[in-house]
Every structure is written in structure tokens, then in C-alpha cells.
GROMACS .gro file of C-alpha atoms in nm:
model
  485
    1MET     CA    1   6.364  -1.527   1.391
    2HIS     CA    2   6.240  -1.183   1.489
    3THR     CA    3   5.884  -1.066   1.443
    4ARG     CA    4   5.826  -0.817   1.164
    5ILE     CA    5   5.752  -0.478   1.308
    6ARG     CA    6   5.453  -0.627   1.486
    7LEU     CA    7   5.210  -0.568   1.202
    8ALA     CA    8   4.920  -0.797   1.120
    9LEU     CA    9   5.029  -0.791   0.757
   10ALA     CA   10   5.353  -0.959   0.834
   11THR     CA   11   5.238  -1.220   1.075
   12ALA     CA   12   4.992  -1.326   0.809
   13ALA     CA   13   5.282  -1.375   0.570
   14ALA     CA   14   5.419  -1.757   0.653
   15ALA     CA   15   5.271   1.617   1.604
   16ALA     CA   16   5.228   1.878   1.537
   17LEU     CA   17   5.498   1.968   1.297
   18THR     CA   18   5.599   1.933   1.665
   19GLY     CA   19   5.655   2.283   1.739
   20SER     CA   20   5.653   2.321   1.360
   21LEU     CA   21   6.003   2.187   1.391
   22LEU     CA   22   6.178   2.276   1.071
   23THR     CA   23   6.486   2.406   1.243
   24ALA     CA   24   6.695   2.459   0.931
   25ALA     CA   25   6.595   2.392   0.574
   26ALA     CA   26   6.880   2.211   0.405
   27GLY     CA   27   7.058   2.426   0.150
   28THR     CA   28   6.894   2.733  -0.001
   29ALA     CA   29   6.551   2.660  -0.142
   30SER     CA   30   6.451   2.846  -0.457
   31ALA     CA   31   6.111   2.995  -0.534
   32ALA     CA   32   6.023   2.687  -0.737
   33GLY     CA   33   6.091   2.327  -0.646
   34SER     CA   34   6.382   2.133  -0.791
   35GLY     CA   35   6.162   1.860  -0.939
   36LEU     CA   36   6.402   1.608  -0.785
   37GLN     CA   37   6.251   1.283  -0.658
   38GLY     CA   38   6.213   1.299  -0.281
   39ASP     CA   39   6.314   1.665  -0.252
   40PHE     CA   40   6.039   1.794  -0.024
   41ASN     CA   41   6.185   2.143   0.026
   42GLY     CA   42   6.314   2.203  -0.327
   43ASP     CA   43   6.675   2.274  -0.235
   44GLY     CA   44   6.827   2.017  -0.470
   45TYR     CA   45   6.895   1.748  -0.210
   46ARG     CA   46   6.685   1.436  -0.166
   47ASP     CA   47   6.522   1.399   0.174
   48VAL     CA   48   6.407   1.094   0.370
   49ALA     CA   49   6.074   1.052   0.551
   50MET     CA   50   6.124   0.810   0.842
   51SER     CA   51   5.813   0.662   0.996
   52ALA     CA   52   5.755   0.567   1.358
   53PRO     CA   53   5.416   0.399   1.300
   54TYR     CA   54   5.379   0.296   1.664
   55ALA     CA   55   5.475   0.631   1.812
   56THR     CA   56   5.274   0.774   2.100
   57VAL     CA   57   5.141   1.119   2.012
   58SER     CA   58   4.963   1.341   2.265
   59GLY     CA   59   4.933   1.040   2.491
   60LYS     CA   60   4.771   0.825   2.219
   61SER     CA   61   4.960   0.497   2.177
   62ASN     CA   62   5.034   0.373   1.826
   63ALA     CA   63   4.904   0.697   1.677
   64GLY     CA   64   5.207   0.716   1.449
   65GLN     CA   65   5.445   0.992   1.348
   66ILE     CA   66   5.695   1.074   1.072
   67ALA     CA   67   6.029   1.251   1.103
   68VAL     CA   68   6.132   1.407   0.773
   69MET     CA   69   6.510   1.445   0.756
   70TYR     CA   70   6.632   1.694   0.498
   71GLY     CA   71   6.937   1.627   0.282
   72SER     CA   72   7.235   1.862   0.264
   73ALA     CA   73   7.590   1.876   0.129
   74SER     CA   74   7.695   1.675   0.434
   75GLY     CA   75   7.399   1.436   0.424
   76LEU     CA   76   7.119   1.400   0.680
   77LYS     CA   77   7.129   1.610   0.998
   78ALA     CA   78   6.917   1.590   1.313
   79THR     CA   79   6.891   1.970   1.317
   80SER     CA   80   6.718   1.983   0.978
   81ARG     CA   81   6.387   1.806   1.010
   82THR     CA   82   6.010   1.829   1.027
   83LEU     CA   83   5.798   1.615   1.258
   84ILE     CA   84   5.453   1.526   1.126
   85SER     CA   85   5.153   1.356   1.284
   86GLN     CA   86   4.777   1.390   1.263
   87ASP     CA   87   4.810   1.654   1.535
   88SER     CA   88   5.025   1.869   1.306
   89THR     CA   89   4.882   2.200   1.190
   90GLY     CA   90   4.699   2.157   0.861
   91VAL     CA   91   4.699   1.777   0.868
   92PRO     CA   92   4.343   1.636   0.864
   93GLY     CA   93   4.218   1.431   1.157
   94ALA     CA   94   4.372   1.393   1.500
   95ALA     CA   95   4.626   1.158   1.656
   96GLU     CA   96   4.431   0.863   1.797
   97THR     CA   97   4.518   0.528   1.947
   98ASN     CA   98   4.607   0.264   1.685
   99ASP     CA   99   4.584   0.493   1.380
  100PHE     CA  100   4.934   0.381   1.267
  101PHE     CA  101   4.995   0.704   1.075
  102GLY     CA  102   5.299   0.643   0.852
  103ARG     CA  103   5.249   0.268   0.818
  104ALA     CA  104   5.277   0.324   0.440
  105THR     CA  105   5.430   0.621   0.260
  106ALA     CA  106   5.500   0.718  -0.101
  107ALA     CA  107   5.686   1.023  -0.231
  108GLY     CA  108   5.592   1.202  -0.553
  109ASP     CA  109   5.512   1.548  -0.688
  110PHE     CA  110   5.136   1.501  -0.685
  111ASN     CA  111   5.039   1.862  -0.768
  112GLY     CA  112   5.315   1.932  -1.020
  113ASP     CA  113   5.472   2.233  -0.846
  114GLY     CA  114   5.828   2.094  -0.845
  115TYR     CA  115   5.825   2.002  -0.476
  116ALA     CA  116   5.799   1.637  -0.380
  117ASP     CA  117   5.496   1.557  -0.166
  118LEU     CA  118   5.440   1.264   0.069
  119ALA     CA  119   5.136   1.035   0.060
  120VAL     CA  120   5.081   0.885   0.405
  121GLY     CA  121   4.857   0.595   0.504
  122ALA     CA  122   4.694   0.562   0.845
  123PRO     CA  123   4.531   0.220   0.802
  124GLY     CA  124   4.401   0.202   1.160
  125GLU     CA  125   4.208   0.529   1.139
  126ASP     CA  126   3.839   0.505   1.234
  127VAL     CA  127   3.643   0.694   0.969
  128GLY     CA  128   3.315   0.794   1.128
  129SER     CA  129   3.155   0.468   1.241
  130ASP     CA  130   3.384   0.266   1.013
  131THR     CA  131   3.630   0.106   1.255
  132ASP     CA  132   3.976   0.067   1.100
  133GLY     CA  133   3.846   0.206   0.772
  134GLY     CA  134   4.182   0.372   0.713
  135THR     CA  135   4.272   0.698   0.550
  136VAL     CA  136   4.532   0.851   0.318
  137ALA     CA  137   4.662   1.207   0.326
  138ILE     CA  138   4.899   1.391   0.094
  139VAL     CA  139   5.138   1.614   0.290
  140TRP     CA  140   5.251   1.896   0.064
  141GLY     CA  141   5.608   1.994  -0.017
  142SER     CA  142   5.717   2.358  -0.021
  143ALA     CA  143   6.024   2.577   0.012
  144SER     CA  144   5.999   2.533   0.389
  145GLY     CA  145   5.954   2.156   0.370
  146LEU     CA  146   5.650   1.939   0.423
  147SER     CA  147   5.348   2.106   0.579
  148GLY     CA  148   4.971   2.087   0.558
  149ALA     CA  149   4.787   1.795   0.403
  150THR     CA  150   4.480   1.694   0.207
  151THR     CA  151   4.275   1.376   0.249
  152VAL     CA  152   4.245   1.129  -0.038
  153THR     CA  153   3.901   0.975   0.020
  154ASP     CA  154   3.846   0.599   0.006
  155PRO     CA  155   3.614   0.541  -0.293
  156ASN     CA  156   3.497   0.206  -0.152
  157PRO     CA  157   3.465   0.234   0.229
  158THR     CA  158   3.204  -0.043   0.256
  159GLY     CA  159   3.415  -0.282   0.049
  160GLN     CA  160   3.741  -0.271   0.242
  161ASP     CA  161   3.917  -0.174   0.563
  162LYS     CA  162   4.267  -0.043   0.630
  163PHE     CA  163   4.263   0.183   0.326
  164GLY     CA  164   4.619   0.309   0.288
  165GLN     CA  165   4.793  -0.003   0.419
  166SER     CA  166   4.991   0.009   0.093
  167LEU     CA  167   5.079   0.305  -0.133
  168ALA     CA  168   5.283   0.369  -0.447
  169ALA     CA  169   5.336   0.667  -0.675
  170GLY     CA  170   5.373   0.639  -1.053
  171ASP     CA  171   5.260   0.778  -1.386
  172PHE     CA  172   5.044   0.495  -1.514
  173ASP     CA  173   4.881   0.684  -1.804
  174PRO     CA  174   5.143   0.819  -1.894
  175ASP     CA  175   5.038   1.184  -1.910
  176GLY     CA  176   5.323   1.348  -1.722
  177LYS     CA  177   5.120   1.370  -1.400
  178MET     CA  178   5.192   1.166  -1.089
  179ASP     CA  179   4.923   0.912  -1.000
  180LEU     CA  180   4.871   0.740  -0.665
  181ALA     CA  181   4.793   0.370  -0.609
  182ALA     CA  182   4.636   0.279  -0.275
  183GLY     CA  183   4.550  -0.060  -0.132
  184GLY     CA  184   4.340  -0.188   0.156
  185THR     CA  185   4.201  -0.526   0.257
  186SER     CA  186   4.007  -0.582  -0.066
  187ALA     CA  187   4.140  -0.746  -0.383
  188LYS     CA  188   4.114  -0.410  -0.561
  189VAL     CA  189   4.383  -0.145  -0.583
  190TRP     CA  190   4.251   0.206  -0.638
  191ILE     CA  191   4.432   0.437  -0.879
  192PHE     CA  192   4.393   0.812  -0.833
  193ARG     CA  193   4.491   0.993  -1.151
  194GLY     CA  194   4.719   1.294  -1.147
  195GLY     CA  195   4.573   1.640  -1.114
  196PHE     CA  196   4.579   1.654  -0.734
  197THR     CA  197   4.495   1.985  -0.569
  198LYS     CA  198   4.519   2.101  -0.210
  199SER     CA  199   4.141   2.142  -0.207
  200GLY     CA  200   4.097   1.769  -0.266
  201GLY     CA  201   4.071   1.746  -0.643
  202THR     CA  202   4.214   1.460  -0.848
  203GLY     CA  203   4.205   1.360  -1.212
  204GLY     CA  204   3.953   1.089  -1.124
  205SER     CA  205   3.990   0.736  -0.992
  206TYR     CA  206   3.935   0.376  -1.096
  207TYR     CA  207   4.028   0.038  -0.957
  208GLN     CA  208   4.223  -0.260  -1.081
  209PRO     CA  209   4.119  -0.602  -0.943
  210PHE     CA  210   4.384  -0.861  -0.862
  211ASN     CA  211   4.369  -1.236  -0.803
  212ILE     CA  212   4.452  -1.199  -0.434
  213ILE     CA  213   4.278  -1.290  -0.110
  214SER     CA  214   4.078  -1.013   0.055
  215GLY     CA  215   3.989  -0.970   0.420
  216SER     CA  216   4.163  -0.908   0.750
  217GLY     CA  217   4.541  -0.940   0.721
  218ALA     CA  218   4.512  -0.966   0.343
  219GLY     CA  219   4.439  -0.752   0.037
  220ALA     CA  220   4.714  -0.549  -0.127
  221LEU     CA  221   4.996  -0.574   0.127
  222HIS     CA  222   5.265  -0.391  -0.066
  223LEU     CA  223   5.278  -0.192  -0.390
  224VAL     CA  224   5.565  -0.087  -0.614
  225THR     CA  225   5.586   0.086  -0.952
  226ALA     CA  226   5.836   0.093  -1.237
  227ASP     CA  227   5.852   0.089  -1.616
  228PHE     CA  228   5.917  -0.282  -1.633
  229ASN     CA  229   5.885  -0.330  -2.011
  230GLY     CA  230   6.019   0.004  -2.136
  231GLY     CA  231   5.675   0.105  -2.261
  232GLY     CA  232   5.694   0.459  -2.124
  233GLY     CA  233   5.437   0.426  -1.848
  234ASP     CA  234   5.481   0.298  -1.496
  235ASP     CA  235   5.361  -0.056  -1.433
  236LEU     CA  236   5.220  -0.174  -1.100
  237ILE     CA  237   5.329  -0.470  -0.891
  238VAL     CA  238   5.106  -0.577  -0.602
  239ASN     CA  239   5.199  -0.815  -0.323
  240GLY     CA  240   4.930  -1.029  -0.162
  241TYR     CA  241   4.812  -1.387  -0.118
  242ASN     CA  242   4.719  -1.560  -0.442
  243ALA     CA  243   4.348  -1.640  -0.436
  244SER     CA  244   4.407  -1.968  -0.618
  245THR     CA  245   4.710  -2.108  -0.434
  246GLN     CA  246   4.681  -1.919  -0.101
  247TYR     CA  247   5.056  -1.852  -0.121
  248ASP     CA  248   5.223  -1.514  -0.108
  249THR     CA  249   5.265  -1.374  -0.458
  250ASN     CA  250   5.365  -1.066  -0.653
  251ILE     CA  251   5.145  -0.979  -0.950
  252LEU     CA  252   5.242  -0.741  -1.230
  253ILE     CA  253   4.994  -0.534  -1.432
  254TYR     CA  254   5.135  -0.347  -1.731
  255ALA     CA  255   5.040   0.014  -1.792
  256SER     CA  256   4.812   0.071  -2.088
  257PRO     CA  257   4.979   0.196  -2.407
  258THR     CA  258   4.656   0.387  -2.480
  259GLY     CA  259   4.716   0.616  -2.186
  260THR     CA  260   4.384   0.548  -2.015
  261LYS     CA  261   4.456   0.316  -1.725
  262LEU     CA  262   4.637   0.001  -1.623
  263GLU     CA  263   4.575  -0.265  -1.882
  264GLY     CA  264   4.343  -0.539  -1.754
  265GLY     CA  265   4.415  -0.889  -1.879
  266SER     CA  266   4.793  -0.854  -1.876
  267GLU     CA  267   4.843  -0.994  -1.527
  268GLU     CA  268   5.167  -1.181  -1.463
  269ASN     CA  269   5.247  -1.384  -1.151
  270LEU     CA  270   5.602  -1.327  -1.033
  271ALA     CA  271   5.817  -1.484  -0.763
  272PRO     CA  272   5.681  -1.475  -0.407
  273GLY     CA  273   5.819  -1.235  -0.149
  274PHE     CA  274   5.691  -0.953   0.067
  275ILE     CA  275   5.913  -0.660  -0.034
  276THR     CA  276   6.005  -0.550  -0.386
  277ALA     CA  277   6.235  -0.278  -0.521
  278THR     CA  278   6.297  -0.165  -0.878
  279GLY     CA  279   6.591  -0.025  -1.071
  280ASP     CA  280   6.788  -0.073  -1.391
  281LEU     CA  281   7.055  -0.316  -1.274
  282ASN     CA  282   7.206  -0.386  -1.619
  283GLY     CA  283   7.166  -0.051  -1.794
  284ASP     CA  284   6.936  -0.172  -2.072
  285GLY     CA  285   6.679   0.103  -2.014
  286LYS     CA  286   6.422  -0.128  -1.854
  287ASP     CA  287   6.359  -0.141  -1.482
  288ASP     CA  288   6.436  -0.470  -1.312
  289LEU     CA  289   6.268  -0.615  -1.004
  290VAL     CA  290   6.429  -0.727  -0.680
  291ILE     CA  291   6.196  -0.938  -0.464
  292GLY     CA  292   6.291  -1.042  -0.112
  293GLU     CA  293   6.186  -1.398  -0.030
  294THR     CA  294   6.284  -1.439   0.333
  295TRP     CA  295   6.128  -1.773   0.423
  296ASP     CA  296   6.333  -2.082   0.499
  297ASP     CA  297   6.057  -2.324   0.399
  298GLY     CA  298   5.687  -2.350   0.325
  299ILE     CA  299   5.699  -2.128   0.014
  300SER     CA  300   5.796  -2.233  -0.338
  301GLY     CA  301   6.169  -2.190  -0.385
  302ALA     CA  302   6.234  -2.102  -0.021
  303THR     CA  303   6.604  -2.102   0.074
  304LYS     CA  304   6.775  -2.139   0.410
  305GLY     CA  305   6.827  -1.789   0.550
  306GLY     CA  306   6.627  -1.621   0.275
  307LYS     CA  307   6.714  -1.488  -0.070
  308ILE     CA  308   6.638  -1.222  -0.329
  309ASN     CA  309   6.490  -1.294  -0.670
  310VAL     CA  310   6.612  -1.060  -0.945
  311ILE     CA  311   6.377  -1.044  -1.244
  312TYR     CA  312   6.520  -0.852  -1.537
  313GLY     CA  313   6.303  -0.612  -1.736
  314ASN     CA  314   6.137  -0.760  -2.042
  315ASP     CA  315   5.919  -0.682  -2.341
  316TYR     CA  316   5.638  -0.933  -2.283
  317SER     CA  317   5.865  -1.212  -2.411
  318GLY     CA  318   5.938  -1.386  -2.081
  319TYR     CA  319   6.145  -1.343  -1.772
  320SER     CA  320   6.507  -1.390  -1.678
  321THR     CA  321   6.532  -1.459  -1.305
  322VAL     CA  322   6.839  -1.488  -1.084
  323SER     CA  323   6.824  -1.586  -0.716
  324ILE     CA  324   7.091  -1.472  -0.470
  325SER     CA  325   7.130  -1.581  -0.108
  326GLN     CA  326   7.403  -1.576   0.153
  327GLY     CA  327   7.501  -1.914   0.013
  328THR     CA  328   7.580  -1.758  -0.327
  329SER     CA  329   7.951  -1.731  -0.402
  330GLY     CA  330   8.081  -1.382  -0.324
  331VAL     CA  331   7.799  -1.288  -0.085
  332PRO     CA  332   7.935  -1.218   0.264
  333SER     CA  333   7.834  -1.429   0.566
  334ASP     CA  334   7.669  -1.772   0.560
  335PRO     CA  335   7.302  -1.868   0.546
  336GLU     CA  336   7.142  -1.964   0.876
  337THR     CA  337   6.783  -2.054   0.947
  338GLY     CA  338   6.585  -1.740   1.025
  339ASP     CA  339   6.834  -1.479   0.897
  340ALA     CA  340   6.556  -1.313   0.691
  341PHE     CA  341   6.794  -1.211   0.414
  342GLY     CA  342   6.579  -1.006   0.176
  343TRP     CA  343   6.345  -0.875   0.447
  344GLU     CA  344   6.398  -0.529   0.298
  345VAL     CA  345   6.551  -0.433  -0.037
  346SER     CA  346   6.628  -0.100  -0.203
  347THR     CA  347   6.803   0.007  -0.524
  348GLY     CA  348   7.014   0.307  -0.625
  349ASP     CA  349   7.334   0.388  -0.812
  350ILE     CA  350   7.601   0.405  -0.541
  351ASN     CA  351   7.907   0.452  -0.763
  352GLY     CA  352   7.760   0.655  -1.050
  353ASP     CA  353   7.836   0.395  -1.319
  354GLY     CA  354   7.483   0.398  -1.458
  355TYR     CA  355   7.383   0.064  -1.307
  356ALA     CA  356   7.149   0.038  -1.009
  357ASP     CA  357   7.290  -0.137  -0.703
  358ILE     CA  358   7.102  -0.325  -0.430
  359ALA     CA  359   7.092  -0.299  -0.050
  360VAL     CA  360   6.955  -0.610   0.120
  361GLY     CA  361   6.849  -0.621   0.485
  362ALA     CA  362   6.885  -0.936   0.698
  363PRO     CA  363   6.750  -0.807   1.030
  364ALA     CA  364   6.749  -1.146   1.202
  365GLU     CA  365   7.114  -1.216   1.124
  366ASN     CA  366   7.307  -1.340   1.426
  367ILE     CA  367   7.645  -1.167   1.442
  368THR     CA  368   7.934  -1.366   1.590
  369THR     CA  369   8.252  -1.199   1.712
  370GLY     CA  370   8.505  -1.445   1.846
  371THR     CA  371   8.303  -1.684   2.060
  372THR     CA  372   8.016  -1.442   2.123
  373SER     CA  373   7.702  -1.450   1.911
  374VAL     CA  374   7.442  -1.174   1.924
  375THR     CA  375   7.095  -1.295   1.829
  376ASP     CA  376   6.901  -1.093   1.570
  377ALA     CA  377   7.156  -0.811   1.569
  378GLY     CA  378   7.095  -0.769   1.196
  379ALA     CA  379   7.308  -0.688   0.893
  380VAL     CA  380   7.293  -0.526   0.550
  381THR     CA  381   7.455  -0.655   0.231
  382VAL     CA  382   7.527  -0.430  -0.068
  383LEU     CA  383   7.542  -0.585  -0.417
  384TYR     CA  384   7.648  -0.397  -0.729
  385GLY     CA  385   7.497  -0.377  -1.075
  386SER     CA  386   7.689  -0.420  -1.400
  387ALA     CA  387   7.636  -0.458  -1.774
  388SER     CA  388   7.550  -0.822  -1.710
  389GLY     CA  389   7.323  -0.743  -1.416
  390VAL     CA  390   7.372  -0.783  -1.043
  391THR     CA  391   7.709  -0.923  -0.942
  392THR     CA  392   7.851  -1.042  -0.612
  393THR     CA  393   8.195  -0.902  -0.699
  394GLY     CA  394   8.285  -0.624  -0.458
  395SER     CA  395   7.985  -0.686  -0.233
  396GLN     CA  396   7.981  -0.520   0.110
  397TYR     CA  397   7.851  -0.623   0.452
  398PHE     CA  398   7.756  -0.391   0.738
  399HIS     CA  399   7.638  -0.435   1.096
  400GLN     CA  400   7.667  -0.217   1.404
  401ASN     CA  401   8.006  -0.355   1.500
  402THR     CA  402   8.148  -0.280   1.154
  403THR     CA  403   8.429  -0.027   1.194
  404GLY     CA  404   8.291   0.323   1.148
  405VAL     CA  405   7.923   0.226   1.179
  406PRO     CA  406   7.761   0.399   1.478
  407GLY     CA  407   7.624   0.189   1.765
  408GLY     CA  408   7.700  -0.167   1.861
  409ASN     CA  409   7.544  -0.506   1.807
  410GLU     CA  410   7.277  -0.595   2.061
  411ALA     CA  411   7.019  -0.872   2.068
  412SER     CA  412   6.704  -0.793   1.867
  413ASP     CA  413   6.833  -0.463   1.724
  414ASN     CA  414   6.717  -0.582   1.380
  415PHE     CA  415   6.964  -0.362   1.195
  416GLY     CA  416   6.847  -0.383   0.832
  417GLY     CA  417   6.479  -0.392   0.922
  418GLU     CA  418   6.458  -0.110   0.667
  419VAL     CA  419   6.707  -0.006   0.398
  420PHE     CA  420   6.684   0.294   0.166
  421LEU     CA  421   6.923   0.401  -0.111
  422SER     CA  422   6.902   0.766  -0.220
  423ASP     CA  423   7.139   1.056  -0.283
  424VAL     CA  424   7.105   1.274   0.027
  425ASN     CA  425   7.419   1.489  -0.023
  426GLY     CA  426   7.378   1.591  -0.386
  427ASP     CA  427   7.683   1.416  -0.536
  428HIS     CA  428   7.465   1.210  -0.774
  429LYS     CA  429   7.554   0.886  -0.599
  430ALA     CA  430   7.316   0.692  -0.378
  431ASP     CA  431   7.376   0.683  -0.004
  432LEU     CA  432   7.252   0.416   0.236
  433THR     CA  433   7.007   0.481   0.519
  434VAL     CA  434   6.942   0.183   0.748
  435GLY     CA  435   6.667   0.134   1.004
  436ALA     CA  436   6.721  -0.079   1.314
  437ASN     CA  437   6.361  -0.090   1.430
  438GLY     CA  438   6.430  -0.317   1.729
  439GLU     CA  439   6.697  -0.091   1.880
  440ASN     CA  440   6.649  -0.023   2.254
  441ASP     CA  441   6.340  -0.237   2.304
  442TRP     CA  442   6.174  -0.133   1.975
  443ASN     CA  443   6.238   0.238   2.009
  444GLY     CA  444   6.415   0.207   1.676
  445SER     CA  445   6.707   0.399   1.528
  446VAL     CA  446   6.847   0.506   1.192
  447VAL     CA  447   7.205   0.495   1.060
  448GLY     CA  448   7.316   0.702   0.760
  449LEU     CA  449   7.615   0.590   0.550
  450LEU     CA  450   7.737   0.796   0.254
  451SER     CA  451   7.877   0.680  -0.078
  452ASP     CA  452   8.249   0.753  -0.100
  453GLY     CA  453   8.218   0.776  -0.477
  454GLY     CA  454   8.283   0.410  -0.546
  455ARG     CA  455   8.126   0.220  -0.256
  456ILE     CA  456   7.930   0.278   0.061
  457GLY     CA  457   8.172   0.421   0.315
  458THR     CA  458   8.161   0.501   0.684
  459GLY     CA  459   8.315   0.847   0.672
  460GLY     CA  460   8.062   1.100   0.797
  461ALA     CA  461   7.832   0.826   0.928
  462VAL     CA  462   7.543   0.949   1.144
  463SER     CA  463   7.291   0.788   1.375
  464PHE     CA  464   6.952   0.910   1.497
  465GLY     CA  465   6.728   0.772   1.768
  466PRO     CA  466   6.370   0.885   1.824
  467SER     CA  467   6.473   1.125   2.101
  468ASN     CA  468   6.713   1.299   1.860
  469VAL     CA  469   6.427   1.393   1.629
  470GLY     CA  470   6.147   1.459   1.878
  471VAL     CA  471   5.964   1.124   1.862
  472SER     CA  472   5.839   0.999   2.199
  473THR     CA  473   5.995   0.679   2.331
  474SER     CA  474   5.677   0.592   2.517
  475GLY     CA  475   5.568   0.244   2.410
  476ARG     CA  476   5.757   0.099   2.116
  477PRO     CA  477   5.757   0.353   1.831
  478GLU     CA  478   5.985   0.158   1.591
  479PHE     CA  479   6.134   0.475   1.448
  480GLY     CA  480   6.290   0.418   1.106
  481SER     CA  481   6.090   0.106   1.021
  482ILE     CA  482   5.940   0.265   0.705
  483MET     CA  483   6.119   0.513   0.473
  484ALA     CA  484   6.036   0.711   0.161
  485GLY     CA  485   6.194   0.992  -0.033
   0.00000   0.00000   0.00000
């Protein structure tokens, strides 16, 4: 089984706008932003921020860098991009060794101007004498794309390290303003209330404690938001190690109906798993959870090859959970030890039927053609939503030897190490962007596949390596291992 993008988080689990490179803003941006989720330049197309958290910048290894690819009528294009690092004009700090800028990202319109902004964590940043204290910056959207940034200060620098190792955007109040949740190595997640300004202002901050282990390699490892109970405010799910059982867990805190903060005392323990996505899979108006549980053993409910746990939205009255693996009828391929099915998950409506669909990465999948097996080539499975929830009927299966998919299967490519569903060509149907972070000795690469209106197709498929977008291939940048938009 492959190693997760060489991060301490995972092993514990079981740029100037370089040359200000916005070569062509996608579409024609208006004076005001579109208000569309993930539309950083306001032209009406969703964009994708692709991290290379181990990129070398100005000779500094593992400094980290982000390539922002702008959507267009034809999808993502290498000629329409912005490259961002801590050496970019207007971005606080400087590119330094082991900053890991881009290790966590979250998109949201934090200042309410109609342009999506990008919150970026650099959990390895040394803050003064605080080694690995970590930092978070909001890079601002505009008609010309992302540029300039403002630091979000850690309110508790003596109580945690690696601030910004996890991020999520959501309106927890709900007051119509985007809030930001940020985690580090403590058991507390800090919530910064909406009202962000480029001069550093926020609407205030508070923290929510969780029953998770704190310390090196621990704390809030992953955050996700959604309106899980239909209450009108975004709820927060945090992934970490349960302080009572020591096992990996996902904990849900419901947003407060009073509009003040997340509601303490309403903590719910959910299925284990490192990565979670949210979307309305059955069209009932409540967001559902998809949790990837990749382990073969050692964790409650572990399944050979890995699985996803689907937890349907509820109204405090209990959960309905469905588990799906490669051993489930209708799911392509067969389960093998170490496949890591569920390593990454993402949701979006691919066919426009009103039901969210699911992309599932299995980056350690061995692909066999004839008598030849390629170890850890990786694959992605697409499952579709319906009135009765996720179904295996019509499921799809992609790898780099699938007809029409760019590239070819090679050992340790880890195709499916990241998956992201979003509409990048403006047809109101989600397209699939896949990261293969192990490609070419961990240089990484990204493949873009468009919806054909009913399914994910291969017509117009594109592929980008780090050299295509200006990211250095010195070291092992793992371009495309983290995405947001």
C-alpha cells in the first residue's frame, strides 16, 4: 500500500504569482463577482486551486505552492492560471523550507464581494521563535483572479502547533457571512466569524473543543462543513483520534439555532475515516456525509480494500448508514488488500438530476491488463445519487489506461490520490478533476474529465504536470495532491 502524500498526519492514521502568471482570465469577468462557489475571478466558471505542498520555491524545499486553474467554456486550461506561493507579491511571509504552503485549503467568499477567496494553511511555518507554529492566509479573489493575501492570526500560539493543518469554510451562525474553521495540533478548532477585511479584520473568533487527542501528528486532522440536519446553518465535522478510544473518528457538532456559535453539547461520534465529503445524495434537502474508511483491519468495521460510509442527513433522530466497497454488487473491480478505496472522496451533481454523485479514489489499486499488473497505479470510481440515495447502478471506473484518459498506468502513480467534483465549464453539471500525486516519482499530475451531460466522459480530457503550470520539479512537489474550489 502506498504512503499517503508523505505527511505526518497520515502516517499517524493506522511564487510569486510567478511572474504574476495570470495569462488569460477565463471568460469575461464583470465588475462584480459572480458569487459562484469557487469562482475566484468572477467570470461565472468555477475554478480549481491545485496544491503542490512539497514544491521547491526559490530554492527552498517543501516551501509549497498552489496553481490556480481557471474554468472556461471548454474546462480547465494550462494557459489560464495563477501561481501562488509565499514569495508572491502581496502574500505575507516568504517561501521557506518545510512551510508546506497549501497543505490545507478552503474556498469561500470571506469578504462578501462576490469573488471566491482561498484560505491557505502553511502548517510548517515558523512564526517568530515558534517552530512549526503554522499560519493561515486568505488569498483574495478579484476580476483578475487570486492575488494578495491577509494573515489570519492564530489566537492560541502557545497552545498548539501546525495552525492551519486543516481548514473549512461555512456559515455557522448563520448570518449570511462566510466563517472560517481552522485546526492545529490541539483539541480545539478555532472559528473565525464572517466580516473578514483585507486589513485583517474579522467578526471575532471563538473555539470549539472536541474529544480528540492533541499533540504532534494529532489534533484536528481534517474539517468539513455542511447543513447536516437542515437547520439552516452549516455544521462542522472534525476528523481526529478519539481521546477515549484512541481510534480515528469523525465528530459532528451542530450549528446553533440561536445564531451565536456552534452548539456545545451536541457532539455526535460518526464512522471512522480520514476524508469526508458532503452533498445531498437523495434530494431530501439535507446534506449527507461520505466518509472514506480505507483500512483493511485494525479499525472498527474495516473492510478488505477499503470502503466508504454514507450517512444520510437527519434531524437529530438517528442515523441511516450504508457502507460501499469494491465488494459491493455493481461496484467495478474487486477488493484487494491495500487498495485504499475511499482514500479521497468528493461529491457533485454530474448529470444534473438534482442528486449529488460521488467520486471515490483508490490510489493504491493495482491495475491488471492481461497478465501484467501495475502496482499502485490507482483508480477512481464514480457512484450516482438517486431518490433512494447512492446507487451502484451505472457506476464508472477510470484509470490511466482507460480509453480517452490521458497518460498511462505506471507503478506508484497513485491516480485518485485526490478527486474533486465541480462544474468547471459552466454547463451546471459537475466535472471530475483527478490528482495522481505519485506520477513521475512524486512530481504529481492532474487529469480533467468533463461531464458529457449524463456521465463523466473522456471527450476533451486534459492533463497537467507541474512543468505545464510553472511548478518546479525539484524534489517531490506532489502537484495536485490537494484541491479546492
